[in-house]
């Protein structure tokens, strides 16, 4: 099959552009300084995960399937990796520059990261005492030679590496290392009025000569190996006496020793050591990166926590202003949530409205004598989760609780295993979903007995049941007592318990069977409208767009004259604005204080408009390889509210960036007032900014966005 690559871009290269966009927030002078430092850390951790997962996947493919070709760019796996590492080098340089800019600004407020030679004499005495008492006793320096084989460098862990001569006649080169003990603090904050600190790795680096005191050190630096973390649960064999949890535990251990993907050096490298490591790690030269800024930026959160605890005035000055979630309109927190939900549908918008409203519902249900069962899908939970607490309370009160827990939620596997064991031991019915399909849907069904009938309260969401992330991720949570939605939810949980992916639902659209086909059908309806000379529009908000079939269909819609507005936070494989191909497609990305995470799919206008919210992005993994739920919003007031939300996001000219036909992010030029959608959502202005009715038609507003 011949592919047209003229209007698509590779998903991995698109992601790198998005992560560059995240880094640009650290350059924004309107973002508080400590938040700018956090954005650098987010950029860094994003890149770590990208290397572990996406580069890890491509590495595996390059070894087993040389015929694999990416259907958006025509590149094979190795060509993609080569392009990634080339662009990554530029990103390292950009990160170094931005980090230096932010550090210079922080110095004006007495916050300074120090090199050892910048310490005062008193500070050196303090660090020397600290090293002798708290660091040196737990270090394990090693050489790499015949008696000491090449080590298994732990994934994404810091190491001090050295090149030294032995001082003997042969003057032989020796390679050595010190693994960074995980029990150590990441930084040492020095005594004094100002916040002067030194990274722990730089402290150890300073004492290398004393640690390897019988050698002549000719090179030393900090080094980190990133490994493939894309472990495969599907092809593992399970013994008859094992259970699924045990299998996941075993497979997770492989993550520590999978193939190296990236080798990082701090400040500089040594030719002999680099060659030695490349050979033994079985990597290529282009997989080596050098950073002038810290390799591990997670120290930022320790620093910020210290400033908040010890310099509150300074913390407030250099951070986002505190934000208290709004009370949802029409909800009385002093009355029964169950009673209120029985009378009307509710839509909560996190973090602008608190997840506590759903938690109150669940807590109330756990004590309600009329509740006979609670069923829920779990992908990620917070540490010390109240969700888990209320489920346990429900069990104690004799309520049947079923939890479908996805143990394979990447990097949360151990966490989910813990909760699975906890809930199962308490008497919950715990199930795990499907071998080949992750269950990523977000649904909670509360069943109550009223007389001889059963009534349902169903919650459906775009994001996880995680109290922590609900404060920093934008998500939508829909709660309804509609009987048809509840009956679909009953069928869904029955199908999940019976390993049935092919269930039929009246209202819900569920992948891998009906979600994608339903979205395709709605796009076709808009295409037919445009062909018949009618107004046609599509608005879709998601995290990523990679599904080639849907991308091709959106191109077809554009060519037919459908106005397509896409709000895509991350990966976007379609290139908008190409004359006669995607000229009717506009794509923006919003990166701000909160992580955009909600998924919204709108088709048409006015009373005929169809709106679905979902846990799914338009990625092939979501549409074809996961269990996801899309759910309709049919309440007129809620539909109007959602349209107001997407209109406001499409009007954002502060935190939004528009993607051009090359896939690059550009600031939006404006002459009127600045509009930051997240800032407006944090206030009651949202309900005032977009009036109930406007003279200008919705389609006309969309058309104006393309001018």
XYZ file of C-alpha atoms in Angstrom:
707
model
C 0.000 0.000 0.000
C 1.359 3.401 -1.018
C 1.202 5.964 1.748
C 0.956 9.727 1.390
C 3.371 11.266 3.903
C 2.860 14.860 2.723
C 0.517 15.773 5.590
C 1.747 13.542 8.416
C 4.750 13.445 10.706
C 6.448 10.777 12.780
C 4.930 10.366 16.242
C 8.283 10.278 18.049
C 9.606 13.415 16.377
C 6.280 15.110 17.050
C 6.649 14.186 20.726
C 10.132 15.712 20.866
C 8.680 18.959 19.523
C 6.027 18.838 22.219
C 8.621 18.314 24.940
C 10.545 21.273 23.568
C 7.303 23.207 23.978
C 7.265 22.153 27.661
C 10.807 23.453 28.044
C 9.736 26.766 26.542
C 7.492 27.317 29.578
C 10.710 27.586 31.582
C 11.683 30.524 29.369
C 8.396 32.347 29.870
C 9.048 35.427 32.015
C 5.408 35.423 33.112
C 5.826 32.035 34.806
C 7.083 32.241 38.429
C 10.739 31.229 38.799
C 10.269 28.097 40.893
C 7.607 26.947 38.445
C 10.046 27.561 35.594
C 12.543 25.336 37.380
C 9.845 22.676 37.689
C 9.163 22.828 33.960
C 12.827 21.996 33.311
C 12.466 19.032 35.646
C 9.261 17.954 33.876
C 11.020 18.220 30.515
C 13.829 16.073 31.887
C 11.604 13.359 33.370
C 9.505 13.351 30.184
C 12.646 12.687 28.175
C 13.716 9.896 30.537
C 10.390 8.108 30.121
C 10.436 8.677 26.372
C 13.837 6.998 26.118
C 12.784 4.105 28.326
C 9.477 3.450 26.582
C 9.357 4.764 23.033
C 13.050 4.383 22.200
C 12.955 1.046 24.003
C 10.105 -0.119 21.791
C 11.890 1.020 18.619
C 15.065 -0.722 19.800
C 13.159 -3.990 20.156
C 11.491 -3.569 16.767
C 14.809 -2.807 15.059
C 16.164 -6.133 16.307
C 13.246 -8.342 15.319
C 11.416 -6.671 12.431
C 13.631 -4.963 9.867
C 10.649 -4.611 7.527
C 8.684 -2.438 9.948
C 7.843 0.977 8.469
C 6.182 3.824 10.327
C 2.921 4.648 8.542
C 3.240 8.400 9.157
C 6.803 8.987 7.954
C 8.007 5.934 6.010
C 10.959 5.504 8.388
C 12.020 2.132 9.726
C 12.755 1.660 13.429
C 16.496 2.360 13.220
C 15.970 5.456 11.069
C 13.539 6.765 13.667
C 16.059 6.154 16.443
C 18.789 7.934 14.499
C 16.506 10.933 13.927
C 15.501 10.957 17.597
C 19.070 10.959 18.912
C 20.059 13.708 16.465
C 17.244 15.959 17.676
C 17.885 14.990 21.273
C 21.383 16.474 21.097
C 19.905 19.861 20.229
C 17.390 19.545 23.062
C 20.204 18.923 25.564
C 21.878 22.160 24.508
C 18.600 24.040 24.787
C 17.933 22.600 28.237
C 21.418 23.685 29.370
C 20.784 27.236 28.174
C 17.358 27.489 29.778
C 18.654 25.992 33.037
C 21.423 28.605 33.194
C 18.921 31.395 32.527
C 16.645 30.272 35.360
C 19.550 29.745 37.771
C 20.813 33.269 37.100
C 17.368 34.669 37.912
C 17.126 32.607 41.108
C 20.497 33.905 42.321
C 18.938 37.350 42.684
C 16.699 35.835 45.362
C 19.547 34.103 47.183
C 18.884 30.666 45.659
C 22.075 29.272 44.169
C 23.381 25.879 43.077
C 27.104 25.782 43.850
C 30.119 23.975 42.533
C 32.504 22.788 45.241
C 35.049 25.476 44.438
C 32.388 28.165 45.014
C 31.903 27.167 48.655
C 33.187 29.409 51.413
C 35.741 27.958 53.819
C 33.036 27.403 56.445
C 30.784 25.724 53.884
C 33.625 23.431 52.827
C 34.122 22.410 56.450
C 30.394 21.702 56.724
C 30.364 19.590 53.553
C 33.571 17.787 54.551
C 32.034 16.771 57.886
C 28.810 15.764 56.135
C 30.753 13.618 53.668
C 32.814 11.831 56.292
C 29.868 11.104 58.565
C 26.963 10.473 56.202
C 28.240 9.706 52.703
C 31.604 7.949 52.786
C 30.473 5.020 55.001
C 27.879 3.864 52.462
C 29.903 4.266 49.261
C 31.103 1.190 47.376
C 33.852 2.176 44.925
C 34.760 -0.493 42.389
C 37.182 -1.070 39.556
C 36.266 -2.778 36.311
C 38.858 -5.442 35.488
C 39.345 -9.202 35.207
C 38.444 -9.768 38.856
C 35.639 -7.197 38.766
C 33.412 -7.771 35.715
C 31.455 -5.091 33.923
C 28.608 -4.011 36.245
C 24.894 -3.908 35.621
C 24.322 -0.175 35.846
C 20.826 0.338 37.205
C 18.296 2.035 34.971
C 18.332 5.843 35.237
C 20.568 5.849 38.320
C 23.516 8.196 38.761
C 27.071 6.861 38.935
C 30.453 8.475 39.393
C 32.865 7.133 36.765
C 36.632 7.554 36.645
C 39.643 6.897 34.486
C 42.859 6.457 36.454
C 46.382 5.136 36.162
C 47.675 2.696 38.741
C 50.980 4.469 39.375
C 52.984 1.393 38.376
C 55.552 1.061 35.620
C 53.003 -0.082 33.048
C 50.911 3.031 33.851
C 47.837 1.001 32.922
C 44.521 2.775 32.492
C 41.866 1.701 34.967
C 38.145 2.322 34.806
C 36.174 2.605 38.019
C 32.808 3.692 39.298
C 30.772 4.499 42.380
C 27.067 3.768 42.288
C 24.988 6.565 43.780
C 23.367 5.170 46.960
C 19.583 5.677 46.672
C 19.341 6.390 50.410
C 21.275 9.655 50.018
C 19.584 13.028 49.804
C 19.747 14.620 46.370
C 21.109 17.945 47.623
C 22.897 19.402 50.631
C 21.441 22.742 51.688
C 24.096 24.790 53.422
C 23.618 26.764 56.654
C 22.931 30.463 56.249
C 20.305 33.035 55.382
C 20.452 32.415 51.645
C 19.478 29.104 50.083
C 22.846 27.875 48.864
C 23.023 24.204 47.957
C 25.219 21.645 46.248
C 24.123 18.531 44.366
C 25.034 15.288 46.103
C 26.737 13.909 42.998
C 29.025 16.943 42.915
C 29.997 16.344 46.528
C 30.977 12.738 45.833
C 32.754 13.842 42.680
C 34.907 16.211 44.710
C 36.156 13.407 46.991
C 36.955 10.899 44.247
C 40.716 11.306 44.746
C 40.375 10.399 48.416
C 38.108 7.453 47.644
C 40.475 6.024 44.993
C 43.516 7.191 46.936
C 45.963 4.657 45.437
C 45.290 5.804 41.885
C 46.095 8.833 39.799
C 42.725 10.195 38.638
C 42.874 11.622 35.128
C 39.132 11.900 34.496
C 35.975 11.884 36.592
C 32.358 12.764 35.986
C 28.763 11.761 36.611
C 27.267 9.134 34.309
C 23.796 7.650 33.824
C 22.531 4.705 31.759
C 18.915 4.691 30.591
C 17.517 1.265 29.797
C 14.596 -0.048 27.821
C 11.659 -0.190 30.247
C 9.039 -1.379 27.776
C 8.618 -4.778 29.414
C 6.285 -7.192 27.656
C 3.733 -8.928 29.838
C 1.971 -10.729 27.022
C 4.533 -13.307 25.986
C 5.532 -14.483 29.436
C 4.820 -18.035 30.527
C 2.930 -18.513 33.770
C 3.142 -21.646 35.894
C -0.040 -23.337 37.014
C 0.677 -22.508 40.645
C 1.301 -18.809 39.991
C -1.286 -16.062 39.789
C -1.351 -13.031 37.547
C 0.054 -10.712 40.221
C 3.089 -12.962 40.645
C 3.690 -12.897 36.889
C 3.644 -9.077 36.823
C 6.083 -8.954 39.751
C 8.513 -11.232 37.907
C 8.334 -9.313 34.653
C 8.930 -5.982 36.428
C 12.313 -7.219 37.648
C 13.449 -7.336 34.013
C 13.086 -3.559 33.777
C 16.291 -3.169 35.788
C 18.417 -5.112 33.325
C 16.943 -4.578 29.864
C 19.007 -3.233 26.990
C 20.681 0.195 27.396
C 19.163 2.942 25.263
C 21.034 6.091 26.278
C 24.352 6.955 27.938
C 24.665 10.385 29.570
C 27.760 12.207 30.821
C 27.837 15.349 32.962
C 29.952 18.246 31.632
C 32.484 16.194 29.635
C 33.476 12.760 28.421
C 36.683 10.775 28.090
C 37.397 9.108 24.768
C 38.791 5.890 26.249
C 36.009 5.477 28.806
C 33.290 6.322 26.288
C 34.604 3.712 23.859
C 34.823 1.164 26.662
C 31.242 1.817 27.799
C 29.844 1.856 24.259
C 31.416 -1.531 23.613
C 30.189 -3.126 26.830
C 26.739 -1.544 26.789
C 26.328 -2.514 23.112
C 25.191 0.936 22.026
C 26.172 3.334 19.240
C 27.969 6.665 19.342
C 24.783 8.614 18.654
C 23.218 7.208 21.826
C 25.719 9.169 23.947
C 24.617 12.576 25.254
C 26.524 15.215 27.215
C 24.740 17.675 29.504
C 26.117 20.788 31.166
C 23.120 20.849 33.491
C 22.309 18.159 36.101
C 21.485 14.710 34.737
C 18.868 14.164 37.431
C 16.561 17.152 37.774
C 14.263 15.511 40.320
C 16.199 17.372 43.028
C 14.051 20.379 42.123
C 11.084 19.095 44.113
C 13.200 18.597 47.240
C 14.494 22.136 46.866
C 11.023 23.593 46.347
C 9.676 21.684 49.358
C 12.522 23.058 51.497
C 11.802 26.622 50.382
C 8.093 26.209 51.066
C 8.772 24.839 54.563
C 11.529 27.274 55.541
C 11.112 30.433 53.424
C 7.361 30.708 52.955
C 7.383 34.354 51.909
C 9.984 33.645 49.235
C 8.116 30.524 48.128
C 4.901 32.493 47.673
C 6.719 35.139 45.665
C 8.324 32.638 43.277
C 5.428 30.181 42.860
C 1.930 30.142 41.433
C -0.603 31.807 43.672
C -2.598 29.323 45.785
C -5.769 28.107 44.126
C -8.911 26.897 45.878
C -11.245 24.814 43.692
C -14.621 26.323 42.929
C -17.845 24.865 44.300
C -19.701 23.355 41.318
C -22.727 25.372 40.276
C -25.952 23.832 41.468
C -24.331 21.503 44.029
C -25.076 21.895 47.742
C -22.189 20.419 49.727
C -24.334 20.340 52.865
C -26.860 17.958 51.341
C -26.709 14.336 50.248
C -24.749 13.992 47.007
C -26.725 10.856 46.140
C -30.036 12.694 46.486
C -28.818 15.549 44.281
C -27.445 13.198 41.606
C -30.790 11.393 41.528
C -32.397 14.626 40.354
C -29.882 15.919 37.781
C -26.645 15.143 35.959
C -23.408 16.750 37.156
C -20.171 17.484 35.348
C -17.108 18.260 37.464
C -14.086 19.909 35.873
C -10.828 19.043 37.642
C -8.834 20.751 39.105
C -11.027 23.844 38.807
C -13.645 21.918 40.777
C -12.472 19.444 43.373
C -12.444 15.669 43.114
C -13.703 15.785 46.700
C -17.233 15.986 45.297
C -16.904 12.496 43.813
C -15.129 11.267 46.947
C -18.086 12.465 49.041
C -20.403 10.505 46.771
C -18.331 7.349 47.178
C -18.035 7.828 50.944
C -21.791 8.322 51.204
C -22.418 5.226 49.082
C -20.124 3.134 51.289
C -22.442 3.821 54.245
C -25.777 3.828 52.422
C -27.951 0.839 53.471
C -29.659 0.947 50.073
C -26.397 0.424 48.157
C -25.904 -3.228 47.214
C -22.775 -2.972 45.069
C -19.978 -0.677 43.931
C -17.952 -1.513 40.839
C -14.969 0.454 39.581
C -12.080 0.297 37.112
C -8.708 1.317 38.507
C -5.714 2.375 36.396
C -3.805 4.659 38.767
C -4.483 5.500 42.406
C -2.836 8.017 44.691
C -0.656 6.966 47.586
C -2.933 6.677 50.619
C -5.922 6.656 48.284
C -9.295 7.664 49.730
C -10.895 5.743 46.869
C -9.393 2.538 48.249
C -10.343 3.568 51.788
C -14.019 4.012 50.894
C -14.093 0.752 48.945
C -12.769 -1.007 52.043
C -15.406 0.720 54.176
C -18.087 -0.461 51.763
C -16.904 -4.054 52.121
C -16.976 -3.729 55.899
C -20.582 -2.551 55.611
C -21.602 -5.621 53.630
C -21.618 -4.003 50.194
C -20.365 -6.087 47.275
C -17.305 -4.365 45.788
C -15.724 -5.249 42.461
C -12.476 -3.589 41.400
C -11.063 -4.142 37.930
C -7.413 -3.221 38.453
C -5.013 -2.814 35.539
C -1.752 -4.101 36.952
C 0.159 -3.087 33.823
C -0.275 0.698 34.186
C 3.265 1.665 33.230
C 5.506 2.627 36.180
C 2.551 2.171 38.566
C 2.614 -1.618 38.463
C 3.985 -2.117 41.982
C 1.542 0.448 43.336
C -1.418 -1.326 41.750
C -0.223 -4.715 42.954
C -0.249 -3.314 46.488
C -3.834 -2.090 46.192
C -4.965 -5.302 44.505
C -3.619 -7.339 47.409
C -5.096 -4.937 49.961
C -8.574 -4.983 48.429
C -8.583 -8.705 47.811
C -7.560 -9.507 51.383
C -10.419 -7.302 52.636
C -12.983 -9.256 50.631
C -13.305 -7.232 47.430
C -13.796 -9.054 44.166
C -10.609 -8.129 42.264
C -10.273 -8.847 38.545
C -7.503 -7.978 36.091
C -8.913 -7.578 32.607
C -7.460 -9.037 29.429
C -4.171 -10.548 28.339
C -3.765 -8.492 25.162
C -5.728 -5.375 26.106
C -5.070 -2.882 28.888
C -8.216 -1.654 30.629
C -7.847 2.123 30.584
C -11.515 3.097 31.011
C -12.693 5.207 33.978
C -16.074 4.066 35.251
C -17.688 3.614 38.651
C -21.140 2.063 39.083
C -23.121 2.384 42.315
C -26.188 0.130 42.446
C -28.958 0.906 44.939
C -32.095 -1.074 45.713
C -35.286 0.977 45.841
C -38.226 -1.238 46.700
C -38.218 -4.048 44.155
C -36.140 -2.119 41.603
C -32.467 -1.340 41.167
C -31.328 2.205 40.486
C -27.908 3.225 39.256
C -25.531 6.095 39.806
C -22.763 6.014 37.219
C -19.597 8.081 37.200
C -17.567 8.253 33.992
C -14.373 10.217 33.581
C -11.583 11.254 31.277
C -8.877 10.722 33.925
C -7.755 8.448 36.717
C -9.183 8.038 40.211
C -6.136 9.724 41.678
C -6.627 12.493 44.229
C -3.103 13.816 43.703
C -3.172 14.154 39.913
C -6.740 15.497 39.996
C -5.201 18.684 41.448
C -2.798 19.167 38.537
C -4.476 17.409 35.568
C -7.467 18.912 33.766
C -10.128 16.223 33.528
C -13.895 15.924 33.348
C -16.011 13.739 35.614
C -19.631 13.024 34.662
C -22.096 11.664 37.250
C -25.588 10.562 36.262
C -28.525 8.527 37.506
C -29.742 7.854 33.977
C -31.078 4.323 33.795
C -29.814 3.687 30.247
C -26.242 4.681 31.172
C -26.471 2.566 34.332
C -27.705 -0.474 32.392
C -24.798 -0.083 29.971
C -22.429 0.086 32.952
C -23.928 -3.165 34.317
C -23.294 -4.827 30.936
C -19.766 -3.439 30.832
C -18.725 -4.921 34.161
C -20.399 -8.222 33.342
C -18.508 -8.339 30.048
C -15.227 -7.520 31.744
C -15.777 -10.335 34.254
C -16.495 -12.771 31.425
C -13.574 -11.707 29.185
C -16.022 -10.443 26.580
C -14.739 -7.555 24.484
C -17.639 -7.644 22.042
C -20.463 -6.432 24.222
C -23.227 -4.267 22.777
C -24.166 -1.010 24.495
C -26.995 1.432 23.903
C -25.184 4.631 24.868
C -21.533 3.901 25.622
C -18.981 3.539 22.840
C -16.301 1.110 23.930
C -12.970 0.210 22.376
C -11.696 -1.962 20.878
C -15.097 -2.624 19.264
C -17.371 0.415 18.919
C -15.384 3.504 19.961
C -13.376 3.988 16.787
C -16.213 3.024 14.456
C -18.514 5.508 16.202
C -15.989 8.358 15.836
C -15.527 7.440 12.171
C -19.301 7.464 11.665
C -19.617 10.925 13.202
C -16.826 12.304 11.010
C -18.547 10.866 7.929
C -21.775 12.599 8.942
C -19.967 15.946 8.962
C -18.382 15.191 5.591
C -21.824 14.515 4.103
C -23.137 17.782 5.524
C -20.291 19.710 3.907
C -20.830 17.981 0.578
C -24.474 19.015 0.713
C -23.562 22.639 1.327
C -24.433 22.615 5.024
C -22.361 23.920 7.919
C -20.105 21.164 9.221
C -17.623 21.251 12.059
C -15.586 18.964 14.273
C -13.867 19.883 17.535
C -11.742 17.293 19.259
C -9.555 17.649 22.335
C -7.105 14.921 23.272
C -3.579 14.251 24.435
C -2.309 12.649 21.226
C -3.382 11.881 17.659
C -1.586 8.994 15.918
C -4.259 6.687 14.439
C -3.517 6.711 10.709
C -7.040 5.739 9.640
C -8.540 8.630 11.573
C -5.850 11.025 10.337
C -6.687 10.131 6.734
C -10.370 10.636 7.448
C -9.742 14.070 8.973
C -7.849 15.017 5.821
C -10.873 13.889 3.814
C -13.111 16.013 6.031
C -10.881 19.035 5.498
C -10.943 18.595 1.730
C -14.738 18.350 1.861
C -14.890 21.713 3.659
C -15.476 20.583 7.235
C -13.977 23.021 9.753
C -11.818 20.868 12.029
C -10.434 22.310 15.274
C -8.087 20.071 17.236
C -6.804 20.800 20.740
C -3.933 18.351 21.141
C -1.575 18.612 24.079
C 1.163 16.274 22.879
C 1.781 14.074 19.852
C 0.101 15.319 16.691
C 0.849 13.296 13.566
C -1.328 15.367 11.246
C 0.142 18.526 9.710
C -2.520 21.265 9.469
C -2.857 24.192 7.115
C -1.517 22.533 3.949
C -3.331 24.086 0.949
C -5.942 21.818 -0.659
C -5.134 19.031 1.819
C -5.495 20.085 5.461
C -6.204 23.792 5.045
C -9.445 23.475 7.026
C -7.690 21.884 9.984
C -6.397 24.009 12.838
C -4.378 22.511 15.709
C -3.455 24.166 18.977
C -1.674 22.873 22.054
C -2.143 24.330 25.532
C 0.667 23.955 28.066
C 0.207 25.794 31.330
C -0.031 25.474 35.072
C -2.135 22.310 34.777
C -1.596 19.313 32.526
C -4.310 19.214 29.872
C -5.729 15.686 30.060
C -9.447 15.695 29.209
C -10.714 14.134 25.990
C -13.667 15.822 24.278
C -15.189 14.916 20.905
C -17.769 17.295 19.355
C -19.529 16.899 16.024
C -21.928 19.378 14.379
C -23.542 22.489 15.831
C -26.596 23.749 17.684
C -29.208 21.205 18.787
C -27.847 18.493 16.503
C -24.389 18.639 18.037
C -23.130 15.308 19.394
C -20.652 15.414 22.278
C -18.699 12.514 23.709
C -16.220 12.559 26.569
C -13.768 9.704 26.845
C -10.798 8.095 28.524
C -9.329 7.511 25.038
C -7.043 9.486 22.786
C -7.125 8.900 19.041
C -4.062 6.692 19.189
C -4.048 3.198 17.736
C -3.186 1.795 21.158
C -6.366 3.385 22.568
C -8.704 2.718 19.671
C -7.607 -0.856 18.966
C -5.527 -2.263 21.849
C -7.198 -0.962 25.003
C -10.569 -1.105 26.704
C -11.753 2.508 26.670
C -15.127 4.148 27.137
C -16.646 7.102 25.338
C -19.857 8.444 26.854
C -22.403 10.886 25.438
C -23.330 14.168 27.066
C -26.977 14.776 26.202
C -28.100 17.154 28.945
C -28.607 20.525 27.214
C -27.005 22.621 29.966
C -23.952 20.370 30.215
C -23.537 20.364 26.433
C -23.645 24.160 26.436
C -21.046 24.245 29.208
C -18.673 21.942 27.316
C -18.980 24.035 24.165
C -18.158 27.134 26.222
C -15.089 25.347 27.512
C -13.751 24.355 24.091
C -14.574 27.796 22.661
C -12.511 29.380 25.407
C -9.615 26.993 24.819
C -9.720 27.693 21.093
C -9.554 31.419 21.914
C -6.513 31.019 24.200
C -3.687 33.263 23.010
C -1.422 33.103 26.073
C -0.697 29.440 26.798
C -1.890 28.052 23.483
C 0.510 27.505 20.611
C -0.616 26.878 17.061
C 0.967 24.033 15.124
C 2.032 24.953 11.591
C 2.344 22.838 8.451
C 5.857 21.781 9.544
C 4.632 20.524 12.898
C 6.301 23.350 14.832
C 4.670 25.298 17.677
C 4.133 29.035 17.218
C 2.885 31.758 19.543
C -0.505 33.174 18.635
C -0.457 36.815 17.620
C -3.307 38.908 19.004
C -4.282 42.559 19.209
C -7.112 42.377 21.749
C -7.030 41.187 25.328
C -4.856 38.268 26.422
C -6.862 35.107 27.069
C -5.475 32.301 29.220
C -8.133 29.600 29.376
C -6.772 27.912 32.497
C -6.623 31.209 34.373
C -10.244 31.909 33.469
C -11.347 28.394 34.435
C -9.883 29.021 37.890
C -12.380 31.822 38.485
C -16.073 32.379 38.145
C -15.185 34.568 35.164
C -15.627 31.450 33.038
C -19.379 31.734 33.416
C -19.187 35.454 32.672
C -16.645 35.396 29.828
C -18.837 33.324 27.527
C -22.459 34.516 27.675
C -25.391 32.146 27.265
C -26.021 33.336 23.705
C -24.156 35.302 21.064
C -25.339 36.823 17.826
C -22.475 35.284 15.909
C -23.183 31.654 14.991
C -20.904 28.951 16.278
C -19.790 28.046 12.764
C -18.918 31.680 12.046
C -16.757 31.790 15.166
C -14.938 28.677 13.991
C -14.436 30.104 10.526
C -12.889 33.233 12.011
C -10.245 31.120 13.728
C -8.877 30.158 10.307
C -8.449 33.727 9.082
